């Protein structure tokens, strides 16, 4: 019985020692009803706001990294079929949340729920 527990403990340690954060990487938040999306891209710590519809509205992305006390937002006003990208230097392993919103005449509305991943 002791050998079984020892083997299980060694296996657990081996798996956790070599695995990265379970939710690290990219995340995409879609504007409800369509029109575009916001995205966090782990490679380069990029946040993107992408407009996919020629509907007269822009797409904005809001982001926050609570552990660092950092947050921000920006809109892509370049038109349909484009993305606006901002690069940030976030410390690794921190939770980042993004949401996508419709933006028109400077007004932010119809936002997605926060999507979460790690930097």
Backbone as CSV, one residue per row, in Angstrom:
resi,resn,N_x,N_y,N_z,CA_x,CA_y,CA_z,C_x,C_y,C_z
1,UNK,0.818,-1.187,0.000,0.000,0.000,0.000,0.867,1.258,0.000
2,UNK,1.958,1.224,0.791,2.859,2.374,0.835,3.500,2.611,-0.522
3,UNK,3.838,1.539,-1.214,4.453,1.685,-2.541,3.481,2.344,-3.524
4,UNK,2.224,1.992,-3.426,1.214,2.574,-4.305,1.095,4.079,-4.065
5,UNK,1.039,4.490,-2.796,0.960,5.924,-2.478,2.231,6.650,-2.897
6,UNK,3.384,6.023,-2.716,4.651,6.653,-3.102,4.708,6.839,-4.615
7,UNK,4.269,5.819,-5.351,4.273,5.919,-6.813,3.314,7.016,-7.282
8,UNK,2.166,7.110,-6.649,1.203,8.148,-7.020,1.762,9.537,-6.719
9,UNK,2.443,9.675,-5.606,3.035,10.969,-5.242,4.119,11.371,-6.232
10,UNK,4.963,10.431,-6.629,6.022,10.716,-7.595,5.412,11.107,-8.943
11,UNK,4.395,10.408,-9.362,3.741,10.721,-10.641,3.116,12.111,-10.607
12,UNK,2.484,12.442,-9.502,1.870,13.770,-9.373,2.924,14.860,-9.422
13,UNK,4.012,14.676,-8.722,5.096,15.657,-8.744,5.677,15.813,-10.140
14,UNK,5.859,14.729,-10.835,6.423,14.794,-12.183,5.511,15.572,-13.121
15,UNK,4.222,15.341,-13.031,3.287,16.039,-13.903,3.246,17.522,-13.586
16,UNK,3.163,17.888,-12.311,3.073,19.296,-11.964,4.385,20.034,-12.150
17,UNK,5.501,19.365,-12.062,6.797,20.021,-12.231,7.024,20.454,-13.677
18,UNK,6.465,19.722,-14.630,6.720,20.013,-16.036,5.555,20.682,-16.754
19,UNK,4.451,20.832,-16.097,3.284,21.464,-16.729,3.280,22.952,-16.449
20,UNK,2.857,23.722,-17.443,2.700,25.160,-17.264,1.335,25.444,-16.688
21,UNK,0.990,26.721,-16.527,-0.338,27.064,-16.040,-1.413,26.493,-16.957
22,UNK,-2.436,25.939,-16.367,-3.468,25.257,-17.150,-4.202,26.192,-18.099
23,UNK,-4.327,27.454,-17.728,-5.105,28.354,-18.566,-4.264,29.464,-19.187
24,UNK,-2.965,29.238,-19.325,-2.095,30.259,-19.928,-2.319,30.307,-21.435
25,UNK,-2.238,31.489,-22.002,-2.312,31.584,-23.446,-3.263,32.627,-23.953
26,UNK,-3.871,32.323,-25.072,-4.717,33.267,-25.782,-6.159,33.157,-25.315
27,UNK,-6.880,34.270,-25.437,-8.305,34.251,-25.129,-8.996,35.245,-26.067
28,UNK,-10.228,34.909,-26.454,-10.981,35.737,-27.400,-12.365,36.021,-26.820
29,UNK,-12.760,37.294,-26.831,-14.089,37.708,-26.379,-14.834,38.297,-27.572
30,UNK,-15.987,37.728,-27.895,-16.765,38.183,-29.050,-17.831,39.183,-28.625
31,UNK,-18.020,40.217,-29.439,-19.089,41.182,-29.199,-20.422,40.446,-29.333
32,UNK,-21.304,40.558,-28.342,-22.614,39.904,-28.460,-23.370,40.388,-29.705
33,UNK,-23.885,39.458,-30.459,-24.612,39.807,-31.677,-23.728,40.000,-32.892
34,UNK,-22.430,39.842,-32.732,-21.497,39.968,-33.852,-20.914,41.352,-33.982
35,UNK,-20.057,41.498,-34.952,-19.422,42.789,-35.208,-17.935,42.809,-34.963
36,UNK,-17.464,41.875,-34.151,-16.030,41.838,-33.906,-15.684,41.128,-32.619
37,UNK,-14.427,41.287,-32.235,-13.946,40.603,-31.040,-12.723,41.315,-30.468
38,UNK,-12.455,40.998,-29.216,-11.232,41.416,-28.551,-10.435,40.175,-28.234
39,UNK,-9.135,40.297,-28.224,-8.304,39.108,-28.021,-7.037,39.472,-27.261
40,UNK,-6.612,38.571,-26.355,-5.294,38.660,-25.739,-4.444,37.577,-26.381
41,UNK,-3.258,37.952,-26.846,-2.320,37.013,-27.459,-1.079,36.958,-26.568
42,UNK,-0.833,35.792,-25.991,0.257,35.623,-25.043,1.615,35.946,-25.648
43,UNK,1.834,35.561,-26.879,3.112,35.818,-27.548,3.238,37.320,-27.803
44,UNK,4.046,37.982,-27.002,4.235,39.418,-27.152,3.319,40.265,-26.293
45,UNK,2.480,39.624,-25.475,1.543,40.352,-24.607,0.749,41.388,-25.397
46,UNK,0.067,40.932,-26.437,-0.703,41.811,-27.313,-2.186,41.741,-26.970
47,UNK,-2.834,42.891,-27.025,-4.281,42.972,-26.911,-4.780,43.535,-28.238
48,UNK,-5.804,42.878,-28.823,-6.306,43.265,-30.134,-7.795,43.591,-30.065
49,UNK,-8.202,44.560,-30.862,-9.615,44.865,-31.100,-9.842,44.711,-32.595
50,UNK,-10.684,43.762,-32.965,-10.887,43.442,-34.383,-12.338,43.666,-34.786
51,UNK,-12.527,44.414,-35.865,-13.842,44.732,-36.415,-14.096,43.796,-37.592
52,UNK,-15.208,43.076,-37.543,-15.494,42.100,-38.602,-16.713,42.443,-39.448
53,UNK,-17.466,43.489,-39.083,-18.677,43.837,-39.820,-18.662,45.292,-40.270
54,UNK,-19.137,45.536,-41.475,-19.294,46.900,-41.980,-20.666,47.404,-41.537
55,UNK,-20.784,47.703,-40.256,-22.067,48.086,-39.683,-22.087,49.522,-39.156
56,UNK,-21.036,50.288,-39.424,-20.983,51.670,-38.963,-20.530,51.835,-37.527
57,UNK,-20.250,50.725,-36.863,-19.785,50.781,-35.480,-18.358,50.262,-35.395
58,UNK,-17.668,50.696,-34.381,-16.302,50.210,-34.122,-16.352,49.129,-33.054
59,UNK,-15.229,48.486,-32.865,-15.088,47.485,-31.806,-14.004,47.963,-30.854
60,UNK,-14.313,47.865,-29.574,-13.339,48.231,-28.557,-13.043,47.046,-27.666
61,UNK,-11.907,47.080,-27.018,-11.539,46.034,-26.075,-11.139,46.688,-24.753
62,UNK,-11.644,46.113,-23.679,-11.254,46.508,-22.325,-10.423,45.371,-21.755
63,UNK,-9.389,45.708,-20.992,-8.551,44.672,-20.393,-8.184,45.076,-18.973
64,UNK,-7.893,44.071,-18.149,-7.415,44.351,-16.800,-6.574,43.190,-16.292
65,UNK,-5.549,43.560,-15.531,-4.684,42.597,-14.852,-4.770,42.966,-13.368
66,UNK,-5.741,42.392,-12.643,-6.001,42.804,-11.267,-4.790,42.739,-10.334
67,UNK,-3.972,41.713,-10.445,-2.828,41.558,-9.546,-1.801,42.676,-9.706
68,UNK,-1.773,43.295,-10.875,-0.819,44.375,-11.133,-1.467,45.756,-11.022
69,UNK,-2.780,45.782,-10.814,-3.484,47.057,-10.745,-3.479,47.806,-12.069
70,UNK,-3.386,47.068,-13.166,-3.353,47.690,-14.497,-4.639,47.388,-15.247
71,UNK,-5.105,48.371,-16.009,-6.270,48.169,-16.860,-6.251,49.220,-17.963
72,UNK,-7.053,48.984,-18.960,-7.116,49.943,-20.053,-8.179,49.562,-21.052
73,UNK,-8.308,50.396,-22.050,-9.241,50.116,-23.131,-8.812,50.930,-24.342
74,UNK,-9.174,50.440,-25.512,-8.964,51.184,-26.748,-9.932,50.663,-27.786
75,UNK,-10.212,51.488,-28.761,-11.149,51.130,-29.828,-10.420,51.056,-31.161
76,UNK,-10.923,50.181,-32.014,-10.438,50.074,-33.387,-11.414,50.844,-34.269
77,UNK,-10.985,51.997,-34.745,-11.848,52.812,-35.599,-11.394,52.778,-37.058
78,UNK,-10.660,51.730,-37.413,-10.115,51.611,-38.776,-11.091,50.981,-39.766
79,UNK,-12.191,50.440,-39.278,-13.198,49.881,-40.174,-13.198,48.367,-40.229
80,UNK,-14.187,47.871,-40.952,-14.406,46.434,-41.079,-13.201,45.724,-41.694
81,UNK,-12.920,44.546,-41.173,-11.826,43.726,-41.694,-10.465,44.112,-41.148
82,UNK,-10.423,44.947,-40.110,-9.143,45.375,-39.546,-9.046,45.046,-38.058
83,UNK,-7.823,45.001,-37.578,-7.544,44.846,-36.158,-6.601,45.958,-35.718
84,UNK,-6.792,46.429,-34.527,-5.871,47.382,-33.909,-5.216,46.645,-32.755
85,UNK,-3.885,46.714,-32.688,-3.132,45.947,-31.703,-2.302,46.867,-30.826
86,UNK,-2.278,46.554,-29.555,-1.405,47.244,-28.608,-0.558,46.186,-27.905
87,UNK,0.716,46.507,-27.728,1.630,45.597,-27.039,1.859,46.084,-25.615
88,UNK,1.831,45.164,-24.669,2.053,45.479,-23.269,3.107,44.526,-22.712
89,UNK,3.799,44.932,-21.693,4.818,44.085,-21.061,4.346,43.562,-19.719
90,UNK,3.384,42.655,-19.739,2.858,42.110,-18.497,3.831,41.094,-17.900
91,UNK,3.889,41.044,-16.580,4.665,39.990,-15.927,3.969,38.664,-16.162
92,UNK,4.765,37.630,-16.307,4.234,36.297,-16.609,3.443,35.707,-15.439
93,UNK,2.443,34.909,-15.800,1.682,34.146,-14.818,0.558,34.895,-14.127
94,UNK,0.272,36.113,-14.550,-0.792,36.903,-13.933,-2.101,36.723,-14.704
95,UNK,-3.211,36.775,-13.996,-4.527,36.680,-14.641,-4.778,37.960,-15.419
96,UNK,-5.207,37.800,-16.663,-5.649,38.938,-17.482,-7.073,38.645,-17.928
97,UNK,-7.888,39.683,-17.931,-9.276,39.569,-18.376,-9.496,40.553,-19.517
98,UNK,-10.240,40.112,-20.532,-10.581,40.984,-21.656,-12.070,40.877,-21.952
99,UNK,-12.624,41.973,-22.465,-14.005,41.960,-22.961,-14.057,42.829,-24.199
100,UNK,-14.968,42.503,-25.093,-15.138,43.245,-26.341,-16.468,43.988,-26.307
101,UNK,-16.461,45.191,-26.875,-17.658,46.039,-26.867,-17.861,46.683,-28.232
102,UNK,-19.105,47.035,-28.519,-19.388,47.887,-29.661,-19.129,49.322,-29.212
103,UNK,-18.608,50.126,-30.129,-18.318,51.527,-29.831,-18.883,52.365,-30.975
104,UNK,-19.635,53.391,-30.623,-20.175,54.289,-31.642,-20.232,55.699,-31.063
105,UNK,-19.653,56.641,-31.795,-19.606,58.047,-31.374,-19.016,58.194,-29.971
106,UNK,-18.003,57.404,-29.683,-17.327,57.467,-28.395,-18.040,56.769,-27.253
107,UNK,-19.191,56.196,-27.532,-19.979,55.506,-26.505,-19.723,54.000,-26.566
108,UNK,-19.382,53.410,-25.429,-19.122,51.971,-25.324,-20.383,51.282,-24.825
109,UNK,-20.811,50.242,-25.547,-22.007,49.520,-25.145,-21.976,48.105,-25.695
110,UNK,-22.958,47.299,-25.335,-23.076,45.909,-25.766,-21.747,45.180,-25.643
111,UNK,-21.313,44.967,-24.422,-20.038,44.299,-24.158,-20.226,42.818,-23.858
112,UNK,-19.220,42.058,-24.192,-19.195,40.640,-23.845,-18.920,40.496,-22.351
113,UNK,-18.983,39.285,-21.881,-18.534,39.000,-20.525,-17.011,38.988,-20.516
114,UNK,-16.446,39.157,-19.326,-14.987,39.074,-19.198,-14.528,37.660,-19.533
115,UNK,-13.479,37.557,-20.336,-12.829,36.283,-20.636,-11.477,36.307,-19.941
116,UNK,-11.073,35.188,-19.380,-9.903,35.141,-18.506,-8.872,34.150,-18.995
117,UNK,-7.602,34.533,-18.838,-6.485,33.628,-19.072,-5.314,34.143,-18.251
118,UNK,-4.143,33.610,-18.503,-2.935,34.071,-17.804,-1.922,34.598,-18.802
119,UNK,-1.149,35.565,-18.326,-0.103,36.155,-19.157,1.071,35.210,-19.266
